[in-house]
mmCIF file of C-alpha atoms in Angstrom:
data_model
loop_
_atom_site.group_PDB
_atom_site.id
_atom_site.type_symbol
_atom_site.label_atom_id
_atom_site.label_comp_id
_atom_site.label_asym_id
_atom_site.label_seq_id
_atom_site.Cartn_x
_atom_site.Cartn_y
_atom_site.Cartn_z
ATOM 1 C CA MET A 1 -245.065 -2.308 -118.127
ATOM 2 C CA ASN A 2 -242.728 -2.171 -115.198
ATOM 3 C CA ALA A 3 -240.832 1.052 -114.733
ATOM 4 C CA PRO A 4 -237.406 0.748 -113.148
ATOM 5 C CA ASN A 5 -237.601 1.365 -109.453
ATOM 6 C CA SER A 6 -235.427 4.312 -108.505
ATOM 7 C CA ALA A 7 -234.660 2.749 -105.139
ATOM 8 C CA LEU A 8 -233.182 -0.347 -106.773
ATOM 9 C CA THR A 9 -231.007 1.373 -109.342
ATOM 10 C CA VAL A 10 -227.442 1.812 -108.280
ATOM 11 C CA SER A 11 -225.316 4.500 -109.772
ATOM 12 C CA ARG A 12 -221.895 3.261 -110.684
ATOM 13 C CA THR A 13 -219.024 5.609 -110.339
ATOM 14 C CA ALA A 14 -215.912 5.242 -112.378
ATOM 15 C CA LYS A 15 -213.227 3.468 -110.435
ATOM 16 C CA SER A 16 -210.012 5.409 -110.305
ATOM 17 C CA SER A 17 -207.421 3.228 -111.926
ATOM 18 C CA LYS A 18 -203.753 3.182 -111.138
ATOM 19 C CA PRO A 19 -201.488 4.691 -113.751
ATOM 20 C CA LYS A 20 -200.036 2.035 -116.034
ATOM 21 C CA ILE A 21 -196.374 1.378 -115.397
ATOM 22 C CA PRO A 22 -194.404 0.718 -118.588
ATOM 23 C CA ALA A 23 -192.476 -2.539 -118.800
ATOM 24 C CA ASN A 24 -188.742 -2.507 -118.164
ATOM 25 C CA HIS A 25 -188.061 -4.686 -121.176
ATOM 26 C CA ALA A 26 -188.517 -4.634 -124.915
ATOM 27 C CA PRO A 27 -191.759 -5.930 -126.443
ATOM 28 C CA VAL A 28 -191.869 -9.717 -126.426
ATOM 29 C CA ILE A 29 -192.117 -10.032 -130.211
ATOM 30 C CA ASP A 30 -188.952 -7.930 -130.577
ATOM 31 C CA MET A 31 -187.129 -10.219 -128.139
ATOM 32 C CA VAL A 32 -188.330 -13.282 -130.073
ATOM 33 C CA LYS A 33 -187.239 -11.820 -133.429
ATOM 34 C CA ALA A 34 -183.836 -10.903 -131.974
ATOM 35 C CA SER A 35 -183.333 -14.430 -130.649
ATOM 36 C CA ILE A 36 -184.259 -15.985 -133.983
ATOM 37 C CA SER A 37 -182.170 -13.595 -136.069
ATOM 38 C CA THR A 38 -179.041 -14.205 -133.969
ATOM 39 C CA GLY A 39 -179.418 -17.971 -134.294
ATOM 40 C CA LYS A 40 -177.064 -19.486 -136.844
ATOM 41 C CA ASP A 41 -179.134 -22.600 -137.485
ATOM 42 C CA ARG A 42 -180.704 -22.754 -140.944
ATOM 43 C CA LYS A 43 -183.375 -25.065 -139.599
ATOM 44 C CA GLY A 44 -184.759 -22.389 -137.281
ATOM 45 C CA ILE A 45 -184.885 -21.956 -133.536
ATOM 46 C CA SER A 46 -187.092 -23.879 -131.105
ATOM 47 C CA LEU A 47 -189.104 -22.434 -128.221
ATOM 48 C CA PRO A 48 -186.690 -23.614 -125.482
ATOM 49 C CA THR A 49 -183.787 -21.979 -127.341
ATOM 50 C CA ILE A 50 -185.770 -18.743 -127.675
ATOM 51 C CA LYS A 51 -186.484 -18.793 -123.929
ATOM 52 C CA LYS A 52 -182.811 -19.405 -123.102
ATOM 53 C CA PHE A 53 -181.745 -16.476 -125.288
ATOM 54 C CA ILE A 54 -184.318 -14.133 -123.749
ATOM 55 C CA GLY A 55 -183.347 -15.190 -120.222
ATOM 56 C CA ALA A 56 -179.643 -14.681 -120.924
ATOM 57 C CA ASN A 57 -179.846 -11.353 -122.759
ATOM 58 C CA TYR A 58 -182.768 -9.555 -121.102
ATOM 59 C CA LYS A 59 -183.421 -8.998 -117.417
ATOM 60 C CA VAL A 60 -186.809 -10.711 -117.370
ATOM 61 C CA ASP A 61 -188.405 -13.696 -115.687
ATOM 62 C CA VAL A 62 -188.898 -16.123 -118.561
ATOM 63 C CA GLU A 63 -191.428 -18.183 -116.605
ATOM 64 C CA LYS A 64 -193.689 -15.150 -116.170
ATOM 65 C CA LEU A 65 -193.316 -14.211 -119.839
ATOM 66 C CA ASP A 66 -193.920 -17.763 -121.105
ATOM 67 C CA PRO A 67 -197.583 -17.243 -122.099
ATOM 68 C CA HIS A 68 -196.698 -13.948 -123.766
ATOM 69 C CA ILE A 69 -193.830 -15.552 -125.682
ATOM 70 C CA ARG A 70 -196.077 -18.386 -126.885
ATOM 71 C CA ARG A 71 -198.879 -16.009 -127.866
ATOM 72 C CA GLY A 72 -196.386 -13.748 -129.637
ATOM 73 C CA ILE A 73 -194.978 -16.636 -131.655
ATOM 74 C CA VAL A 74 -198.436 -17.859 -132.672
ATOM 75 C CA HIS A 75 -199.493 -14.342 -133.681
ATOM 76 C CA ALA A 76 -196.251 -13.774 -135.623
ATOM 77 C CA VAL A 77 -196.743 -17.026 -137.548
ATOM 78 C CA GLU A 78 -200.341 -16.079 -138.362
ATOM 79 C CA THR A 79 -199.334 -12.621 -139.609
ATOM 80 C CA GLY A 80 -196.360 -13.909 -141.597
ATOM 81 C CA VAL A 81 -193.566 -12.326 -139.551
ATOM 82 C CA LEU A 82 -192.238 -15.760 -138.554
ATOM 83 C CA VAL A 83 -192.312 -19.008 -140.486
ATOM 84 C CA ARG A 84 -192.569 -22.493 -138.984
ATOM 85 C CA VAL A 85 -189.678 -24.351 -140.596
ATOM 86 C CA SER A 86 -191.132 -27.827 -140.452
ATOM 87 C CA ASN A 87 -194.781 -28.682 -140.775
ATOM 88 C CA LYS A 88 -194.590 -30.390 -137.414
ATOM 89 C CA GLY A 89 -196.434 -29.015 -134.445
ATOM 90 C CA LYS A 90 -199.165 -26.541 -133.758
ATOM 91 C CA GLY A 91 -199.140 -23.231 -131.942
ATOM 92 C CA ALA A 92 -195.746 -22.436 -130.457
ATOM 93 C CA SER A 93 -194.233 -25.897 -130.988
ATOM 94 C CA GLY A 94 -191.708 -26.620 -133.697
ATOM 95 C CA SER A 95 -188.864 -24.509 -135.042
ATOM 96 C CA PHE A 96 -189.232 -20.981 -136.347
ATOM 97 C CA LYS A 97 -187.298 -18.508 -138.438
ATOM 98 C CA VAL A 98 -187.894 -14.951 -139.585
ATOM 99 C CA ALA A 99 -189.870 -14.780 -142.826
ATOM 100 C CA GLU A 100 -188.001 -13.516 -145.861
ATOM 101 C CA MET A 101 -189.173 -10.154 -147.127
ATOM 102 C CA LYS A 102 -190.595 -10.267 -150.642
ATOM 103 C CA ALA A 103 -189.203 -7.603 -152.954
#
């Protein structure tokens, strides 16, 4: 049996990490829900319309947040927070509206 050679083992020290800076904007899912709830269309709101609303009402770079917006929409549809209005599309494509709360 080979014993680990003490000369070859390297001790790893914990890297000091920078303190996490909080974002200057609301959580992405809250921005998405706000954009959908302010929309007057019964057929739901599409992804480009959601991006336009977020860009106009929040001081954020929509292009940098694009993957987060898409991931947030997909996660919200999977958890039942949002509903895809039509059965068209997969992922973040299609139109979405806020799911009705069951009483």
